[in-house]
């Protein structure tokens, strides 16, 4: 079945450092890929998405490119801020999976001032 | 516009009890999905409803049930609570329950003692 694997955390960075959180997936068909962010005590917020191969999703300085050849959707940001501290979830949803969203285990990011 | 709302915010129950969680989708959204997020893990799909019909069910025991009302709000019921049911329960709504964006509510934190 469909699955998502993302790098384990926590990831600790200093402010203005470069961020990469790796995500790979297994899926039949052509799923849509997502990154969600969860701030402490809150629900999930959609950060960015890509719906087909080679699409780049971007939002708030974060980017991720849908790579079908490597089945990856790595999250990147050039310069993190303390306010980016949160848990980040990679996810997929596709017609073959019955439209349910499959989430990775999450990666906690700590950004130090 | 109001987002997805869930009630209650927090709930404490004892083993063997029953619980009902409620969700109101964004106005105009006809699909509601429920997810369970155990501490430190990614959300796991429980149910999806569209136009009051169950469209999908995750790998959860029959103690879990749900329904959707004519106004598209939804209830998640859990019987015979176990300690392992302690989690954040998230509701998500979307227009049609397909590949369009899902919007998540803040969740209900259930603690089973």
PDB file of C-alpha atoms in Angstrom:
ATOM      1  CA  UNK A   1       0.000   0.000   0.000  1.00  0.00           C
ATOM      2  CA  UNK A   2       0.910   3.674  -0.070  1.00  0.00           C
ATOM      3  CA  UNK A   3       3.430   4.898   2.482  1.00  0.00           C
ATOM      4  CA  UNK A   4       5.592   7.888   3.382  1.00  0.00           C
ATOM      5  CA  UNK A   5       9.004   7.833   5.042  1.00  0.00           C
ATOM      6  CA  UNK A   6      10.619  10.988   6.369  1.00  0.00           C
ATOM      7  CA  UNK A   7      13.835  11.657   8.210  1.00  0.00           C
ATOM      8  CA  UNK A   8      13.748  11.255  11.955  1.00  0.00           C
ATOM      9  CA  UNK A   9      14.139  14.249  14.176  1.00  0.00           C
ATOM     10  CA  UNK A  10      14.634  16.271  16.045  1.00  0.00           C
ATOM     11  CA  UNK A  11      16.512  18.591  13.754  1.00  0.00           C
ATOM     12  CA  UNK A  12      18.217  21.474  15.570  1.00  0.00           C
ATOM     13  CA  UNK A  13      19.464  24.460  13.580  1.00  0.00           C
ATOM     14  CA  UNK A  14      20.663  27.961  14.270  1.00  0.00           C
ATOM     15  CA  UNK A  15      18.706  30.890  12.894  1.00  0.00           C
ATOM     16  CA  UNK A  16      19.458  31.601   9.196  1.00  0.00           C
ATOM     17  CA  UNK A  17      20.757  28.063   8.593  1.00  0.00           C
ATOM     18  CA  UNK A  18      19.687  26.004   5.568  1.00  0.00           C
ATOM     19  CA  UNK A  19      17.004  23.384   6.166  1.00  0.00           C
ATOM     20  CA  UNK A  20      16.434  20.081   4.405  1.00  0.00           C
ATOM     21  CA  UNK A  21      13.932  17.478   5.608  1.00  0.00           C
ATOM     22  CA  UNK A  22      13.989  14.342   3.480  1.00  0.00           C
ATOM     23  CA  UNK A  23      10.804  12.569   2.410  1.00  0.00           C
ATOM     24  CA  UNK A  24      10.349   9.547   0.175  1.00  0.00           C
ATOM     25  CA  UNK A  25       7.145   7.780  -0.745  1.00  0.00           C
ATOM     26  CA  UNK A  26       5.754   4.542  -2.113  1.00  0.00           C
ATOM     27  CA  UNK A  27       2.540   4.748  -4.082  1.00  0.00           C
ATOM     28  CA  UNK A  28       0.629   3.306  -6.988  1.00  0.00           C
ATOM     29  CA  UNK A  29      -0.600   5.723  -9.584  1.00  0.00           C
ATOM     30  CA  UNK A  30       0.136   9.433  -9.411  1.00  0.00           C
ATOM     31  CA  UNK A  31      -0.567  10.814  -5.946  1.00  0.00           C
ATOM     32  CA  UNK A  32      -0.521  14.419  -4.851  1.00  0.00           C
ATOM     33  CA  UNK A  33       2.208  15.249  -2.328  1.00  0.00           C
ATOM     34  CA  UNK A  34       1.970  17.611   0.626  1.00  0.00           C
ATOM     35  CA  UNK A  35       3.930  19.134   3.469  1.00  0.00           C
ATOM     36  CA  UNK A  36       1.952  20.034   6.592  1.00  0.00           C
ATOM     37  CA  UNK A  37       3.206  21.947   9.627  1.00  0.00           C
ATOM     38  CA  UNK A  38       1.976  21.554  13.202  1.00  0.00           C
ATOM     39  CA  UNK A  39       2.820  24.221  15.752  1.00  0.00           C
ATOM     40  CA  UNK A  40       2.688  23.313  19.463  1.00  0.00           C
ATOM     41  CA  UNK A  41      -0.854  22.711  20.654  1.00  0.00           C
ATOM     42  CA  UNK A  42      -2.381  23.275  17.228  1.00  0.00           C
ATOM     43  CA  UNK A  43      -3.817  21.261  14.364  1.00  0.00           C
ATOM     44  CA  UNK A  44      -2.262  20.748  10.956  1.00  0.00           C
ATOM     45  CA  UNK A  45      -1.721  23.529   8.452  1.00  0.00           C
ATOM     46  CA  UNK A  46      -1.006  22.890   4.798  1.00  0.00           C
ATOM     47  CA  UNK A  47       2.427  24.338   4.003  1.00  0.00           C
ATOM     48  CA  UNK A  48       2.741  23.446   0.327  1.00  0.00           C
ATOM     49  CA  UNK A  49       1.687  20.872  -2.229  1.00  0.00           C
ATOM     50  CA  UNK A  50       2.541  19.442  -5.653  1.00  0.00           C
ATOM     51  CA  UNK A  51       0.146  17.481  -7.794  1.00  0.00           C
ATOM     52  CA  UNK A  52       2.325  16.043 -10.566  1.00  0.00           C
ATOM     53  CA  UNK A  53       5.904  15.100 -11.365  1.00  0.00           C
ATOM     54  CA  UNK A  54       8.418  17.980 -11.509  1.00  0.00           C
ATOM     55  CA  UNK A  55       5.942  20.399  -9.870  1.00  0.00           C
ATOM     56  CA  UNK A  56       7.519  22.651  -7.257  1.00  0.00           C
ATOM     57  CA  UNK A  57       5.398  23.672  -4.305  1.00  0.00           C
ATOM     58  CA  UNK A  58       6.430  26.778  -2.393  1.00  0.00           C
ATOM     59  CA  UNK A  59       5.170  28.890   0.485  1.00  0.00           C
ATOM     60  CA  UNK A  60       6.713  31.180   3.126  1.00  0.00           C
ATOM     61  CA  UNK A  61      10.217  30.493   1.811  1.00  0.00           C
ATOM     62  CA  UNK A  62       9.770  26.707   1.922  1.00  0.00           C
ATOM     63  CA  UNK A  63      10.060  24.664  -1.279  1.00  0.00           C
ATOM     64  CA  UNK A  64       9.682  21.037  -2.330  1.00  0.00           C
ATOM     65  CA  UNK A  65       9.877  19.415  -5.767  1.00  0.00           C
ATOM     66  CA  UNK A  66       7.900  16.301  -6.768  1.00  0.00           C
ATOM     67  CA  UNK A  67      10.572  13.881  -8.054  1.00  0.00           C
ATOM     68  CA  UNK A  68       8.948  10.802  -9.528  1.00  0.00           C
ATOM     69  CA  UNK A  69      12.244   9.205 -10.598  1.00  0.00           C
ATOM     70  CA  UNK A  70      13.494   9.174  -7.003  1.00  0.00           C
ATOM     71  CA  UNK A  71      10.006   9.068  -5.386  1.00  0.00           C
ATOM     72  CA  UNK A  72      10.998  11.999  -3.206  1.00  0.00           C
ATOM     73  CA  UNK A  73       9.553  15.311  -2.006  1.00  0.00           C
ATOM     74  CA  UNK A  74      12.251  16.885   0.157  1.00  0.00           C
ATOM     75  CA  UNK A  75      11.430  20.095   2.044  1.00  0.00           C
ATOM     76  CA  UNK A  76      13.947  22.938   1.894  1.00  0.00           C
ATOM     77  CA  UNK A  77      14.286  26.472   3.204  1.00  0.00           C
ATOM     78  CA  UNK A  78      17.246  28.705   2.643  1.00  0.00           C
ATOM     79  CA  UNK A  79      17.199  30.577   5.949  1.00  0.00           C
ATOM     80  CA  UNK A  80      15.171  29.329   8.902  1.00  0.00           C
ATOM     81  CA  UNK A  81      13.756  31.509  11.665  1.00  0.00           C
ATOM     82  CA  UNK A  82      12.952  30.740  15.292  1.00  0.00           C
ATOM     83  CA  UNK A  83       9.270  30.944  14.354  1.00  0.00           C
ATOM     84  CA  UNK A  84       9.734  27.945  12.014  1.00  0.00           C
ATOM     85  CA  UNK A  85      10.138  25.666  15.041  1.00  0.00           C
ATOM     86  CA  UNK A  86       7.373  23.081  14.650  1.00  0.00           C
ATOM     87  CA  UNK A  87       6.702  19.522  13.526  1.00  0.00           C
ATOM     88  CA  UNK A  88       6.668  18.960   9.759  1.00  0.00           C
ATOM     89  CA  UNK A  89       4.720  16.117   8.128  1.00  0.00           C
ATOM     90  CA  UNK A  90       5.169  14.827   4.606  1.00  0.00           C
ATOM     91  CA  UNK A  91       1.994  13.307   3.189  1.00  0.00           C
ATOM     92  CA  UNK A  92       0.426  11.914   0.057  1.00  0.00           C
ATOM     93  CA  UNK A  93      -3.076  11.428  -1.232  1.00  0.00           C
ATOM     94  CA  UNK A  94      -4.156   9.683  -4.379  1.00  0.00           C
ATOM     95  CA  UNK A  95      -7.088   8.147  -6.134  1.00  0.00           C
ATOM     96  CA  UNK A  96      -5.550   4.675  -5.819  1.00  0.00           C
ATOM     97  CA  UNK A  97      -5.433   5.130  -2.060  1.00  0.00           C
ATOM     98  CA  UNK A  98      -9.108   5.958  -1.762  1.00  0.00           C
ATOM     99  CA  UNK A  99      -8.450   9.682  -1.296  1.00  0.00           C
ATOM    100  CA  UNK A 100      -7.254   9.247   2.296  1.00  0.00           C
ATOM    101  CA  UNK A 101      -4.135  11.178   3.304  1.00  0.00           C
ATOM    102  CA  UNK A 102      -1.134   9.074   4.292  1.00  0.00           C
ATOM    103  CA  UNK A 103       1.266  10.877   6.634  1.00  0.00           C
ATOM    104  CA  UNK A 104       4.875  10.337   7.553  1.00  0.00           C
ATOM    105  CA  UNK A 105       5.857  10.139  11.219  1.00  0.00           C
ATOM    106  CA  UNK A 106       6.804  13.813  11.356  1.00  0.00           C
ATOM    107  CA  UNK A 107      10.089  15.660  11.880  1.00  0.00           C
ATOM    108  CA  UNK A 108      10.454  18.065  14.781  1.00  0.00           C
ATOM    109  CA  UNK A 109      12.475  21.191  13.997  1.00  0.00           C
ATOM    110  CA  UNK A 110      14.055  23.369  16.662  1.00  0.00           C
ATOM    111  CA  UNK A 111      15.554  26.684  15.559  1.00  0.00           C
ATOM    112  CA  UNK A 112      17.848  28.451  18.026  1.00  0.00           C
ATOM    113  CA  UNK A 113      18.317  32.222  18.087  1.00  0.00           C
TER     114      UNK A 113
ATOM    115  CA  UNK B   1     -14.938  32.609   7.283  1.00  0.00           C
ATOM    116  CA  UNK B   2     -14.938  30.043  10.045  1.00  0.00           C
ATOM    117  CA  UNK B   3     -12.574  27.139   9.624  1.00  0.00           C
ATOM    118  CA  UNK B   4     -13.151  23.573  10.691  1.00  0.00           C
ATOM    119  CA  UNK B   5     -14.334  23.475  14.295  1.00  0.00           C
ATOM    120  CA  UNK B   6     -14.142  20.581  16.716  1.00  0.00           C
ATOM    121  CA  UNK B   7     -15.557  19.998  20.159  1.00  0.00           C
ATOM    122  CA  UNK B   8     -14.653  19.458  22.861  1.00  0.00           C
ATOM    123  CA  UNK B   9     -11.081  20.721  22.932  1.00  0.00           C
ATOM    124  CA  UNK B  10      -9.995  18.345  25.654  1.00  0.00           C
ATOM    125  CA  UNK B  11     -11.613  15.292  27.172  1.00  0.00           C
ATOM    126  CA  UNK B  12     -10.667  12.899  29.948  1.00  0.00           C
ATOM    127  CA  UNK B  13     -12.327   9.486  30.155  1.00  0.00           C
ATOM    128  CA  UNK B  14     -11.689   6.206  31.948  1.00  0.00           C
ATOM    129  CA  UNK B  15     -11.211   2.793  30.408  1.00  0.00           C
ATOM    130  CA  UNK B  16     -14.413   1.161  29.214  1.00  0.00           C
ATOM    131  CA  UNK B  17     -16.291   4.414  28.771  1.00  0.00           C
ATOM    132  CA  UNK B  18     -17.725   5.770  25.545  1.00  0.00           C
ATOM    133  CA  UNK B  19     -16.868   9.081  23.874  1.00  0.00           C
ATOM    134  CA  UNK B  20     -18.404  11.244  21.137  1.00  0.00           C
ATOM    135  CA  UNK B  21     -16.338  13.828  19.288  1.00  0.00           C
ATOM    136  CA  UNK B  22     -17.891  16.440  17.020  1.00  0.00           C
ATOM    137  CA  UNK B  23     -16.771  18.267  13.913  1.00  0.00           C
ATOM    138  CA  UNK B  24     -18.254  21.088  11.845  1.00  0.00           C
ATOM    139  CA  UNK B  25     -16.770  21.452   8.371  1.00  0.00           C
ATOM    140  CA  UNK B  26     -16.127  24.639   6.484  1.00  0.00           C
ATOM    141  CA  UNK B  27     -19.314  25.992   4.959  1.00  0.00           C
ATOM    142  CA  UNK B  28     -19.856  24.430   1.535  1.00  0.00           C
ATOM    143  CA  UNK B  29     -17.656  21.411   2.224  1.00  0.00           C
ATOM    144  CA  UNK B  30     -19.460  18.113   1.869  1.00  0.00           C
ATOM    145  CA  UNK B  31     -16.711  15.712   2.942  1.00  0.00           C
ATOM    146  CA  UNK B  32     -15.320  15.082   6.406  1.00  0.00           C
ATOM    147  CA  UNK B  33     -12.420  12.829   7.351  1.00  0.00           C
ATOM    148  CA  UNK B  34     -11.253  11.725  10.798  1.00  0.00           C
ATOM    149  CA  UNK B  35      -7.658  11.011  11.824  1.00  0.00           C
ATOM    150  CA  UNK B  36      -6.037   9.766  15.024  1.00  0.00           C
ATOM    151  CA  UNK B  37      -2.674  11.240  16.004  1.00  0.00           C
ATOM    152  CA  UNK B  38      -0.915   9.418  18.804  1.00  0.00           C
ATOM    153  CA  UNK B  39       1.771  11.479  20.533  1.00  0.00           C
ATOM    154  CA  UNK B  40       4.982  11.517  18.516  1.00  0.00           C
ATOM    155  CA  UNK B  41       3.448   9.983  15.406  1.00  0.00           C
ATOM    156  CA  UNK B  42       1.788  11.118  12.208  1.00  0.00           C
ATOM    157  CA  UNK B  43      -1.995  11.149  11.873  1.00  0.00           C
ATOM    158  CA  UNK B  44      -3.652   7.854  10.919  1.00  0.00           C
ATOM    159  CA  UNK B  45      -6.787   7.776   8.764  1.00  0.00           C
ATOM    160  CA  UNK B  46      -9.946   6.515  10.507  1.00  0.00           C
ATOM    161  CA  UNK B  47     -12.943   7.423   8.316  1.00  0.00           C
ATOM    162  CA  UNK B  48     -14.036   9.540   5.391  1.00  0.00           C
ATOM    163  CA  UNK B  49     -17.625  10.614   4.755  1.00  0.00           C
ATOM    164  CA  UNK B  50     -19.057  12.327   1.709  1.00  0.00           C
ATOM    165  CA  UNK B  51     -22.679  13.348   1.346  1.00  0.00           C
ATOM    166  CA  UNK B  52     -23.525  11.360   4.488  1.00  0.00           C
ATOM    167  CA  UNK B  53     -22.122   8.117   3.083  1.00  0.00           C
ATOM    168  CA  UNK B  54     -19.007   6.361   4.362  1.00  0.00           C
ATOM    169  CA  UNK B  55     -16.435   6.500   1.594  1.00  0.00           C
ATOM    170  CA  UNK B  56     -13.449   4.992   3.348  1.00  0.00           C
ATOM    171  CA  UNK B  57     -12.408   3.307   6.561  1.00  0.00           C
ATOM    172  CA  UNK B  58      -8.935   2.867   7.981  1.00  0.00           C
ATOM    173  CA  UNK B  59      -7.529  -0.044   9.956  1.00  0.00           C
ATOM    174  CA  UNK B  60      -9.379   0.603  13.219  1.00  0.00           C
ATOM    175  CA  UNK B  61     -11.534  -1.787  15.270  1.00  0.00           C
ATOM    176  CA  UNK B  62     -15.315  -1.773  15.204  1.00  0.00           C
ATOM    177  CA  UNK B  63     -15.287   0.176  18.482  1.00  0.00           C
ATOM    178  CA  UNK B  64     -14.776   3.197  16.251  1.00  0.00           C
ATOM    179  CA  UNK B  65     -17.787   4.472  14.332  1.00  0.00           C
ATOM    180  CA  UNK B  66     -18.838   7.719  12.751  1.00  0.00           C
ATOM    181  CA  UNK B  67     -21.662   9.397  10.948  1.00  0.00           C
ATOM    182  CA  UNK B  68     -22.332  12.524   8.958  1.00  0.00           C
ATOM    183  CA  UNK B  69     -25.462  14.603   9.318  1.00  0.00           C
ATOM    184  CA  UNK B  70     -27.556  16.422   6.655  1.00  0.00           C
ATOM    185  CA  UNK B  71     -25.759  19.670   7.514  1.00  0.00           C
ATOM    186  CA  UNK B  72     -22.436  17.823   6.821  1.00  0.00           C
ATOM    187  CA  UNK B  73     -21.256  17.975  10.426  1.00  0.00           C
ATOM    188  CA  UNK B  74     -19.911  14.715  11.775  1.00  0.00           C
ATOM    189  CA  UNK B  75     -19.516  12.697  14.949  1.00  0.00           C
ATOM    190  CA  UNK B  76     -16.848  10.153  15.800  1.00  0.00           C
ATOM    191  CA  UNK B  77     -17.829   7.606  18.429  1.00  0.00           C
ATOM    192  CA  UNK B  78     -15.464   5.328  20.304  1.00  0.00           C
ATOM    193  CA  UNK B  79     -16.813   2.585  22.564  1.00  0.00           C
ATOM    194  CA  UNK B  80     -15.097   0.587  25.302  1.00  0.00           C
ATOM    195  CA  UNK B  81     -12.183   3.007  25.532  1.00  0.00           C
ATOM    196  CA  UNK B  82      -8.680   1.632  25.959  1.00  0.00           C
ATOM    197  CA  UNK B  83      -5.601   3.418  27.255  1.00  0.00           C
ATOM    198  CA  UNK B  84      -4.204   3.249  23.727  1.00  0.00           C
ATOM    199  CA  UNK B  85      -7.057   5.388  22.417  1.00  0.00           C
ATOM    200  CA  UNK B  86      -5.441   8.419  24.071  1.00  0.00           C
ATOM    201  CA  UNK B  87      -4.578  10.706  21.180  1.00  0.00           C
ATOM    202  CA  UNK B  88      -5.356  13.911  19.322  1.00  0.00           C
ATOM    203  CA  UNK B  89      -8.345  13.334  17.047  1.00  0.00           C
ATOM    204  CA  UNK B  90      -8.307  15.516  13.971  1.00  0.00           C
ATOM    205  CA  UNK B  91     -11.156  16.313  11.642  1.00  0.00           C
ATOM    206  CA  UNK B  92     -10.561  17.527   8.100  1.00  0.00           C
ATOM    207  CA  UNK B  93     -13.043  18.859   5.580  1.00  0.00           C
ATOM    208  CA  UNK B  94     -12.921  19.283   1.829  1.00  0.00           C
ATOM    209  CA  UNK B  95     -15.361  20.201  -0.893  1.00  0.00           C
ATOM    210  CA  UNK B  96     -15.797  16.815  -2.534  1.00  0.00           C
ATOM    211  CA  UNK B  97     -13.494  14.377  -0.740  1.00  0.00           C
ATOM    212  CA  UNK B  98     -11.275  13.973  -3.776  1.00  0.00           C
ATOM    213  CA  UNK B  99      -7.777  15.283  -4.410  1.00  0.00           C
ATOM    214  CA  UNK B 100      -8.619  18.874  -3.526  1.00  0.00           C
ATOM    215  CA  UNK B 101      -7.133  20.477  -0.410  1.00  0.00           C
ATOM    216  CA  UNK B 102      -8.213  19.230   2.995  1.00  0.00           C
ATOM    217  CA  UNK B 103      -8.533  21.727   5.848  1.00  0.00           C
ATOM    218  CA  UNK B 104      -7.837  20.471   9.338  1.00  0.00           C
ATOM    219  CA  UNK B 105      -9.458  21.487  12.592  1.00  0.00           C
ATOM    220  CA  UNK B 106      -7.535  22.079  15.835  1.00  0.00           C
ATOM    221  CA  UNK B 107      -8.326  18.613  17.127  1.00  0.00           C
ATOM    222  CA  UNK B 108      -9.768  17.082  20.285  1.00  0.00           C
ATOM    223  CA  UNK B 109      -7.234  15.843  22.819  1.00  0.00           C
ATOM    224  CA  UNK B 110      -8.602  12.616  24.382  1.00  0.00           C
ATOM    225  CA  UNK B 111      -6.950  11.190  27.478  1.00  0.00           C
ATOM    226  CA  UNK B 112      -8.032   7.751  28.693  1.00  0.00           C
ATOM    227  CA  UNK B 113      -7.095   6.920  32.286  1.00  0.00           C
TER     228      UNK B 113
END
